[in-house]
């Protein structure tokens, strides 16, 4: 008995049958004596369909009007879900983002939640109502509707849990929880019972695709107990929380990210300030750079290699080519035929042998390593995209096979 | 040059092409130097599709949640229309009902506008923006979304025109204006250049289907100059305004309403209070009664006949049957195979020959008259549904053929 926040994604409410299924789960939690607040995404392909409608009229529509359009997706979900709960016969009310008090900054299509004015939410809970809130959306200081960008509904749920002091924030999805590797191609992948915020953050940013980073960052900041579980079965799921140090495993998971492109700037004069020039040019255009590697100078020149998201590749090359002289580079090479494969685990920080073991696994599988990057709780390598599935399996078997 | 409010119905914005067409019309008005505020309905079948979605989940959903759902229809239209105007390159902003300041009473699905807090509207107009407002919707005192019921977007447009002191309120539809009779089956029907509020009110309530009564009532109350015209051509349309008495024609139009059922309560004791008993029972259930006719007492009994909307027939019969003894009726008869055919014209009030001429037209066409009802500016007769088209043509030719 307590206050539970639940979040259901678009695939969990994609049609009438799924909406009824979700309604029954919510009512079960409510009937067990809990207060229940639910954040919901737009149904199935609704958001994509709306984007399509907009593009047909104006491919360069303002983000303000796009947000106005897209926010209808969640408004449809919440009303339908509320109707399903009404049918089961429990008191319920749906609230849009602005009705639920979500205040955001003014960055349309990628707004950040600044606060939740929870008065109405609390009033409805006091009336013993199940409260269904539109995820992904809020209101800025101009009283205009904003949307939160990718993973926005997860963030909405965690913000609700933090503001209301919820006992648990359950993120319902179509997988059973967080796995040691992607179960679609690693047959020995195992579900984790729990994982720390930091490990989850690294896994999310490395392409595990279960939770969006912004939601995990917020959960960590406000100490929200999160749980990732399936809306299709009653399995326990994976808890995301401050895991006790002694319980920590060496390596918690292996992640792969195919949305990576590698760029090499060759033959730069080996003089101070060159790296600064390159990366200030790129960051001015809001392009995020990941793994960076600089060769040791040789014959007065050096090479700088780094990775960006595949969608940023074209723009980055344009910037570099048009500034080739400023940078003083001989040649710019690039490929998007690479994957980043990473192991994550808070326990590896004090264990020098982890990297060696990872490289050994790849060597045994005859996989060539392109670039290497390490942090306190992760080691990433760049490999050819073709090799990536084999790489994940080899590393997973080495570290995580019982 | 002035302030123009325009309203576009669902068929005028049903797809991308129609949205662009409407956008061009709006921009023309704006480019002519006018301030422009536009009220829009949901696209084509959107509202029906949403109702279908709801029914699949819960046919008895609360009206509060239905309004939450249906309001998304107009929100989609306004954002798409704003995007289309952005594409043409004019400053524009879309506003939902609550953003535009529409305050309503708390009657979900059939709310009345109580006021418009126009501060934001005026600010946007001061910035020389075209303002696109979601019709059909508002916000009640609980900060919940309400919808205005049938013809709601027309009412939204007139309320905007009244609040902002607009010079003209243009209602765009798929017909050229108000006709002397339904042009679909009266080949001689002619478009009227203008019509008075009262005449328009009678025509609307009698089944002319061009404007909803609530919008005309509001236009009359606040002296809003309205104009009904087609969104598909540049024809002038029909102006609805206080027409100068001397200009008034005897008969302005002939209307037909098939949504009528006739009920007769036979053999009621001829004593005071019987009619009151009958109609208080019916009005308690929010059923509107139209034409009422009571036979002169005969042998101590009398008959009462009246009409209701076809959709109210079943409920009315139930009420009467279950109260047969209280009413003291021998028999209750009913049929929905009737139509109401009416002539409307402010000029007829002082002209005794009008009714005679109407009956003569029907007699010549061998059409039997069921019931007759008259008011200051209209005469209605009930005829068999089969005869109704012929009746309208006969009356139209008698009065309105040049």
Short mmCIF file of C-alpha atoms in Angstrom, two decimals, chain A residues 56-395:
data_model
loop_
_atom_site.label_atom_id
_atom_site.label_comp_id
_atom_site.label_asym_id
_atom_site.label_seq_id
_atom_site.Cartn_x
_atom_site.Cartn_y
_atom_site.Cartn_z
CA UNK A 56 2.20 16.52 -46.36
CA UNK A 57 1.24 20.13 -45.67
CA UNK A 58 4.54 21.68 -44.62
CA UNK A 59 7.79 19.72 -44.13
CA UNK A 60 9.28 22.78 -42.39
CA UNK A 61 6.47 23.48 -39.97
CA UNK A 62 7.44 25.35 -36.81
CA UNK A 63 8.17 23.21 -33.77
CA UNK A 64 5.54 25.15 -31.84
CA UNK A 65 2.80 23.94 -34.20
CA UNK A 66 4.29 20.41 -34.34
CA UNK A 67 4.01 20.22 -30.54
CA UNK A 68 0.42 21.47 -30.72
CA UNK A 69 -0.26 18.65 -33.20
CA UNK A 70 1.65 15.82 -31.51
CA UNK A 71 0.21 16.52 -28.04
CA UNK A 72 -3.16 15.26 -29.32
CA UNK A 73 -1.72 11.72 -29.47
CA UNK A 74 -1.41 11.39 -25.70
CA UNK A 75 -4.69 13.20 -25.14
CA UNK A 76 -6.42 10.49 -27.15
CA UNK A 77 -4.67 7.73 -25.13
CA UNK A 78 -5.53 9.15 -21.71
CA UNK A 79 -9.20 9.63 -22.49
CA UNK A 80 -9.54 6.11 -23.95
CA UNK A 81 -7.70 4.58 -21.00
CA UNK A 82 -9.90 6.50 -18.56
CA UNK A 83 -12.99 5.21 -20.41
CA UNK A 84 -11.67 1.63 -20.08
CA UNK A 85 -11.25 2.08 -16.31
CA UNK A 86 -14.73 3.64 -16.09
CA UNK A 87 -16.01 0.47 -17.75
CA UNK A 88 -14.41 -1.68 -15.04
CA UNK A 89 -16.10 0.63 -12.58
CA UNK A 90 -13.36 2.50 -10.70
CA UNK A 91 -13.16 6.26 -10.15
CA UNK A 92 -10.77 7.76 -12.68
CA UNK A 93 -9.85 11.04 -14.32
CA UNK A 94 -7.60 11.82 -17.25
CA UNK A 95 -5.40 14.94 -17.25
CA UNK A 96 -3.44 16.51 -20.09
CA UNK A 97 0.12 17.63 -19.36
CA UNK A 98 -1.00 21.20 -18.60
CA UNK A 99 -3.89 20.03 -16.43
CA UNK A 100 -1.47 17.85 -14.44
CA UNK A 101 0.70 20.92 -13.85
CA UNK A 102 3.73 20.06 -16.01
CA UNK A 103 5.70 23.28 -16.51
CA UNK A 104 8.57 23.19 -19.00
CA UNK A 105 11.12 25.51 -20.56
CA UNK A 106 10.30 27.02 -23.95
CA UNK A 107 12.29 24.63 -26.16
CA UNK A 108 9.60 23.25 -28.44
CA UNK A 109 9.88 19.55 -29.40
CA UNK A 110 12.58 18.92 -26.81
CA UNK A 111 11.42 20.71 -23.68
CA UNK A 112 12.72 20.05 -20.17
CA UNK A 113 10.34 19.80 -17.24
CA UNK A 114 11.03 22.69 -14.86
CA UNK A 115 8.44 21.69 -12.22
CA UNK A 116 5.08 20.04 -11.64
CA UNK A 117 2.40 22.14 -9.91
CA UNK A 118 0.81 19.13 -8.27
CA UNK A 119 -2.20 20.71 -6.57
CA UNK A 120 -4.75 19.25 -8.97
CA UNK A 121 -3.01 15.84 -9.00
CA UNK A 122 -3.17 15.72 -5.21
CA UNK A 123 -6.81 16.82 -5.14
CA UNK A 124 -7.79 14.03 -7.52
CA UNK A 125 -5.81 11.47 -5.47
CA UNK A 126 -7.53 12.74 -2.31
CA UNK A 127 -10.82 11.90 -4.02
CA UNK A 128 -9.46 8.34 -4.41
CA UNK A 129 -9.37 8.66 -8.17
CA UNK A 130 -6.98 6.82 -10.45
CA UNK A 131 -5.22 9.65 -12.29
CA UNK A 132 -4.24 9.14 -15.94
CA UNK A 133 -1.73 11.74 -17.14
CA UNK A 134 -0.64 12.48 -20.71
CA UNK A 135 3.07 11.77 -20.91
CA UNK A 136 5.54 13.57 -23.18
CA UNK A 137 3.94 17.01 -22.81
CA UNK A 138 3.83 20.17 -20.74
CA UNK A 139 3.17 23.89 -20.85
CA UNK A 140 5.74 26.67 -21.18
CA UNK A 141 5.64 30.18 -19.74
CA UNK A 142 3.73 31.45 -22.78
CA UNK A 143 0.90 28.98 -22.00
CA UNK A 144 1.87 27.04 -25.10
CA UNK A 145 2.01 23.24 -25.32
CA UNK A 146 5.49 21.73 -25.47
CA UNK A 147 6.64 18.14 -25.96
CA UNK A 148 9.56 16.55 -24.19
CA UNK A 149 11.32 14.82 -27.07
CA UNK A 150 12.47 11.20 -27.20
CA UNK A 151 11.73 9.10 -24.14
CA UNK A 152 9.53 11.91 -22.89
CA UNK A 153 6.85 9.72 -21.32
CA UNK A 154 9.43 7.90 -19.16
CA UNK A 155 10.62 11.28 -17.96
CA UNK A 156 7.02 12.36 -17.26
CA UNK A 157 6.52 9.26 -15.11
CA UNK A 158 9.71 9.79 -13.10
CA UNK A 159 8.88 13.49 -12.64
CA UNK A 160 5.45 12.50 -11.30
CA UNK A 161 7.03 9.95 -8.94
CA UNK A 162 9.59 12.49 -7.71
CA UNK A 163 7.04 15.27 -7.19
CA UNK A 164 4.45 13.10 -5.46
CA UNK A 165 7.02 11.12 -3.44
CA UNK A 166 5.87 7.83 -4.95
CA UNK A 167 7.01 4.54 -3.45
CA UNK A 168 7.72 3.10 -6.88
CA UNK A 169 7.78 4.18 -10.52
CA UNK A 170 6.94 1.23 -12.78
CA UNK A 171 7.92 1.60 -16.45
CA UNK A 172 5.87 -0.89 -18.48
CA UNK A 173 7.28 -1.90 -21.82
CA UNK A 174 7.29 -4.88 -24.18
CA UNK A 175 10.36 -6.58 -22.68
CA UNK A 176 10.67 -8.26 -19.29
CA UNK A 177 13.32 -5.88 -17.97
CA UNK A 178 16.98 -4.99 -18.44
CA UNK A 179 19.08 -7.83 -19.83
CA UNK A 180 22.79 -8.57 -19.72
CA UNK A 181 22.69 -8.19 -23.51
CA UNK A 182 20.09 -7.85 -26.24
CA UNK A 183 18.08 -11.13 -25.99
CA UNK A 184 17.13 -10.87 -29.66
CA UNK A 185 20.60 -12.01 -30.71
CA UNK A 186 22.37 -13.15 -27.54
CA UNK A 187 20.71 -16.42 -26.64
CA UNK A 188 22.37 -16.61 -23.22
CA UNK A 189 21.27 -13.11 -22.20
CA UNK A 190 19.80 -13.02 -18.70
CA UNK A 191 17.39 -10.60 -17.10
CA UNK A 192 18.92 -8.54 -14.29
CA UNK A 193 16.98 -8.32 -11.01
CA UNK A 194 18.44 -4.92 -10.30
CA UNK A 195 20.86 -2.39 -11.66
CA UNK A 196 22.26 0.90 -10.35
CA UNK A 197 21.30 4.26 -11.81
CA UNK A 198 24.84 4.80 -13.16
CA UNK A 199 24.99 1.40 -14.82
CA UNK A 200 21.55 1.99 -16.33
CA UNK A 201 22.68 5.39 -17.60
CA UNK A 202 25.67 3.86 -19.36
CA UNK A 203 23.56 1.04 -20.79
CA UNK A 204 20.90 3.45 -22.02
CA UNK A 205 23.39 5.74 -23.71
CA UNK A 206 25.11 2.72 -25.22
CA UNK A 207 22.06 1.56 -27.10
CA UNK A 208 20.24 -0.78 -24.72
CA UNK A 209 17.03 1.07 -25.66
CA UNK A 210 15.07 0.15 -22.55
CA UNK A 211 14.93 3.45 -20.73
CA UNK A 212 15.77 6.92 -21.92
CA UNK A 213 18.72 8.59 -20.20
CA UNK A 214 16.80 11.68 -19.17
CA UNK A 215 14.40 9.61 -17.10
CA UNK A 216 17.22 7.69 -15.39
CA UNK A 217 19.14 10.89 -14.66
CA UNK A 218 16.04 12.35 -13.04
CA UNK A 219 15.37 9.15 -11.09
CA UNK A 220 18.95 9.24 -9.78
CA UNK A 221 18.76 12.90 -8.83
CA UNK A 222 15.50 12.50 -6.89
CA UNK A 223 16.13 8.96 -5.59
CA UNK A 224 13.10 7.52 -7.37
CA UNK A 225 12.85 3.75 -7.21
CA UNK A 226 12.21 2.62 -10.76
CA UNK A 227 11.24 -0.73 -12.11
CA UNK A 228 11.20 -1.83 -15.76
CA UNK A 229 8.73 -4.62 -16.50
CA UNK A 230 6.52 -6.09 -19.19
CA UNK A 231 2.87 -5.08 -19.64
CA UNK A 232 2.20 -8.52 -21.15
CA UNK A 233 3.05 -10.75 -18.17
CA UNK A 234 3.42 -10.67 -14.41
CA UNK A 235 7.20 -11.15 -14.26
CA UNK A 236 9.10 -9.13 -11.68
CA UNK A 237 11.12 -6.93 -14.01
CA UNK A 238 14.36 -5.10 -13.21
CA UNK A 239 14.68 -2.58 -10.38
CA UNK A 240 16.77 0.52 -11.02
CA UNK A 241 18.04 1.94 -7.72
CA UNK A 242 21.09 2.67 -5.61
CA UNK A 243 22.49 -0.86 -5.49
CA UNK A 244 24.53 -1.72 -2.41
CA UNK A 245 28.25 -1.73 -3.32
CA UNK A 246 28.97 -5.23 -2.05
CA UNK A 247 26.26 -6.68 -4.25
CA UNK A 248 27.77 -5.21 -7.37
CA UNK A 249 28.81 -7.58 -10.09
CA UNK A 250 31.97 -6.94 -12.06
CA UNK A 251 30.17 -6.57 -15.39
CA UNK A 252 26.41 -6.05 -15.58
CA UNK A 253 25.74 -6.00 -19.26
CA UNK A 254 26.96 -5.82 -22.82
CA UNK A 255 25.43 -3.19 -25.10
CA UNK A 256 25.67 -2.50 -28.78
CA UNK A 257 25.02 0.77 -30.59
CA UNK A 258 24.82 0.76 -34.40
CA UNK A 259 23.94 4.46 -34.63
CA UNK A 260 27.60 5.42 -34.84
CA UNK A 261 29.84 6.86 -37.53
CA UNK A 262 33.61 7.25 -37.34
CA UNK A 263 35.45 10.25 -38.71
CA UNK A 264 39.23 10.56 -39.05
CA UNK A 265 41.04 13.82 -39.73
CA UNK A 266 44.45 12.87 -41.04
CA UNK A 267 47.69 14.79 -41.35
CA UNK A 268 46.99 17.65 -38.97
CA UNK A 269 50.03 19.73 -38.03
CA UNK A 270 51.25 18.54 -34.62
CA UNK A 271 50.80 21.87 -32.82
CA UNK A 272 48.77 22.97 -29.78
CA UNK A 273 45.11 24.01 -30.21
CA UNK A 274 44.28 21.82 -33.22
CA UNK A 275 41.89 19.52 -31.33
CA UNK A 276 40.21 22.57 -29.80
CA UNK A 277 39.66 24.08 -33.26
CA UNK A 278 38.07 20.89 -34.58
CA UNK A 279 35.72 20.24 -31.68
CA UNK A 280 34.66 23.84 -31.15
CA UNK A 281 33.58 23.97 -34.82
CA UNK A 282 31.51 20.81 -34.35
CA UNK A 283 29.97 21.65 -30.98
CA UNK A 284 28.83 25.04 -32.31
CA UNK A 285 26.41 23.07 -34.49
CA UNK A 286 25.05 21.08 -31.50
CA UNK A 287 26.64 17.85 -32.67
CA UNK A 288 27.62 15.48 -29.88
CA UNK A 289 31.00 13.78 -30.16
CA UNK A 290 31.57 10.46 -28.42
CA UNK A 291 34.75 8.39 -28.49
CA UNK A 292 37.80 10.54 -29.32
CA UNK A 293 41.22 9.17 -30.16
CA UNK A 294 44.34 11.14 -31.09
CA UNK A 295 47.36 9.44 -32.57
CA UNK A 296 50.79 10.20 -31.17
CA UNK A 297 52.51 12.79 -33.37
CA UNK A 298 54.72 11.44 -36.16
CA UNK A 299 56.83 13.44 -38.65
CA UNK A 300 55.24 16.66 -37.42
CA UNK A 301 51.64 15.55 -38.12
CA UNK A 302 48.97 13.63 -36.22
CA UNK A 303 45.51 12.09 -36.78
CA UNK A 304 42.33 12.75 -34.78
CA UNK A 305 39.49 10.22 -34.92
CA UNK A 306 36.11 10.44 -33.23
CA UNK A 307 32.55 9.15 -33.47
CA UNK A 308 29.24 10.93 -33.94
CA UNK A 309 25.68 9.71 -34.38
CA UNK A 310 25.03 8.44 -37.91
CA UNK A 311 22.39 11.15 -38.45
CA UNK A 312 25.02 13.83 -37.70
CA UNK A 313 27.65 12.40 -40.08
CA UNK A 314 26.74 14.42 -43.17
CA UNK A 315 26.56 17.73 -41.31
CA UNK A 316 29.88 17.04 -39.55
CA UNK A 317 31.68 16.25 -42.81
CA UNK A 318 30.33 19.48 -44.33
CA UNK A 319 31.69 21.50 -41.41
CA UNK A 320 35.08 19.82 -41.61
CA UNK A 321 35.41 20.06 -45.39
CA UNK A 322 34.52 23.74 -45.44
CA UNK A 323 37.06 24.40 -42.66
CA UNK A 324 39.77 22.10 -43.97
CA UNK A 325 42.26 24.96 -44.28
CA UNK A 326 41.53 26.43 -40.86
CA UNK A 327 42.06 22.99 -39.33
CA UNK A 328 45.09 22.37 -41.49
CA UNK A 329 44.11 18.78 -42.37
CA UNK A 330 45.38 16.75 -45.31
CA UNK A 331 42.47 14.33 -45.57
CA UNK A 332 39.10 13.61 -43.95
CA UNK A 333 37.97 9.97 -43.89
CA UNK A 334 34.71 8.56 -42.56
CA UNK A 335 32.53 5.47 -42.35
CA UNK A 336 29.21 4.57 -40.83
CA UNK A 337 29.91 0.86 -41.11
CA UNK A 338 30.89 0.59 -37.44
CA UNK A 339 29.26 -0.42 -34.16
CA UNK A 340 30.12 0.47 -30.61
CA UNK A 341 30.18 -2.51 -28.28
CA UNK A 342 30.47 -1.80 -24.56
CA UNK A 343 30.55 -3.53 -21.23
CA UNK A 344 29.11 -1.77 -18.22
CA UNK A 345 29.50 -2.47 -14.52
CA UNK A 346 30.21 -0.36 -11.47
CA UNK A 347 32.51 -3.11 -10.23
CA UNK A 348 35.09 -2.74 -12.99
CA UNK A 349 36.54 0.52 -11.72
CA UNK A 350 38.96 -1.25 -9.39
CA UNK A 351 39.68 -4.23 -11.57
CA UNK A 352 42.48 -3.82 -14.09
CA UNK A 353 41.89 -7.21 -15.67
CA UNK A 354 38.49 -6.39 -17.14
CA UNK A 355 39.74 -4.64 -20.28
CA UNK A 356 42.25 -7.40 -20.95
CA UNK A 357 39.54 -10.04 -20.63
CA UNK A 358 37.32 -8.11 -23.07
CA UNK A 359 40.09 -7.77 -25.65
CA UNK A 360 40.90 -11.46 -25.25
CA UNK A 361 37.31 -12.39 -26.01
CA UNK A 362 37.41 -10.31 -29.20
CA UNK A 363 40.79 -11.71 -30.21
CA UNK A 364 39.53 -15.26 -29.79
CA UNK A 365 36.60 -14.41 -32.04
CA UNK A 366 38.97 -12.87 -34.64
CA UNK A 367 37.34 -9.46 -34.35
CA UNK A 368 39.44 -6.41 -35.08
CA UNK A 369 39.18 -3.47 -32.66
CA UNK A 370 38.97 -0.01 -34.27
CA UNK A 371 38.99 2.33 -31.34
CA UNK A 372 38.88 1.97 -27.57
CA UNK A 373 37.36 4.22 -24.96
CA UNK A 374 37.09 3.67 -21.23
CA UNK A 375 35.34 5.32 -18.29
CA UNK A 376 34.98 4.37 -14.64
CA UNK A 377 32.14 1.95 -15.25
CA UNK A 378 32.34 1.09 -18.95
CA UNK A 379 34.69 0.02 -21.69
CA UNK A 380 33.67 0.63 -25.30
CA UNK A 381 35.26 -0.65 -28.48
CA UNK A 382 34.50 0.20 -32.07
CA UNK A 383 34.19 -2.79 -34.40
CA UNK A 384 32.94 -3.36 -37.94
CA UNK A 385 29.13 -3.46 -37.99
CA UNK A 386 29.24 -6.98 -39.47
CA UNK A 387 31.20 -8.22 -36.50
CA UNK A 388 29.08 -6.58 -33.82
CA UNK A 389 26.66 -9.44 -33.04
CA UNK A 390 29.51 -11.89 -32.75
CA UNK A 391 31.42 -9.40 -30.60
CA UNK A 392 28.52 -8.99 -28.16
CA UNK A 393 28.09 -12.76 -27.90
CA UNK A 394 31.80 -13.39 -27.39
CA UNK A 395 32.06 -10.76 -24.64
#
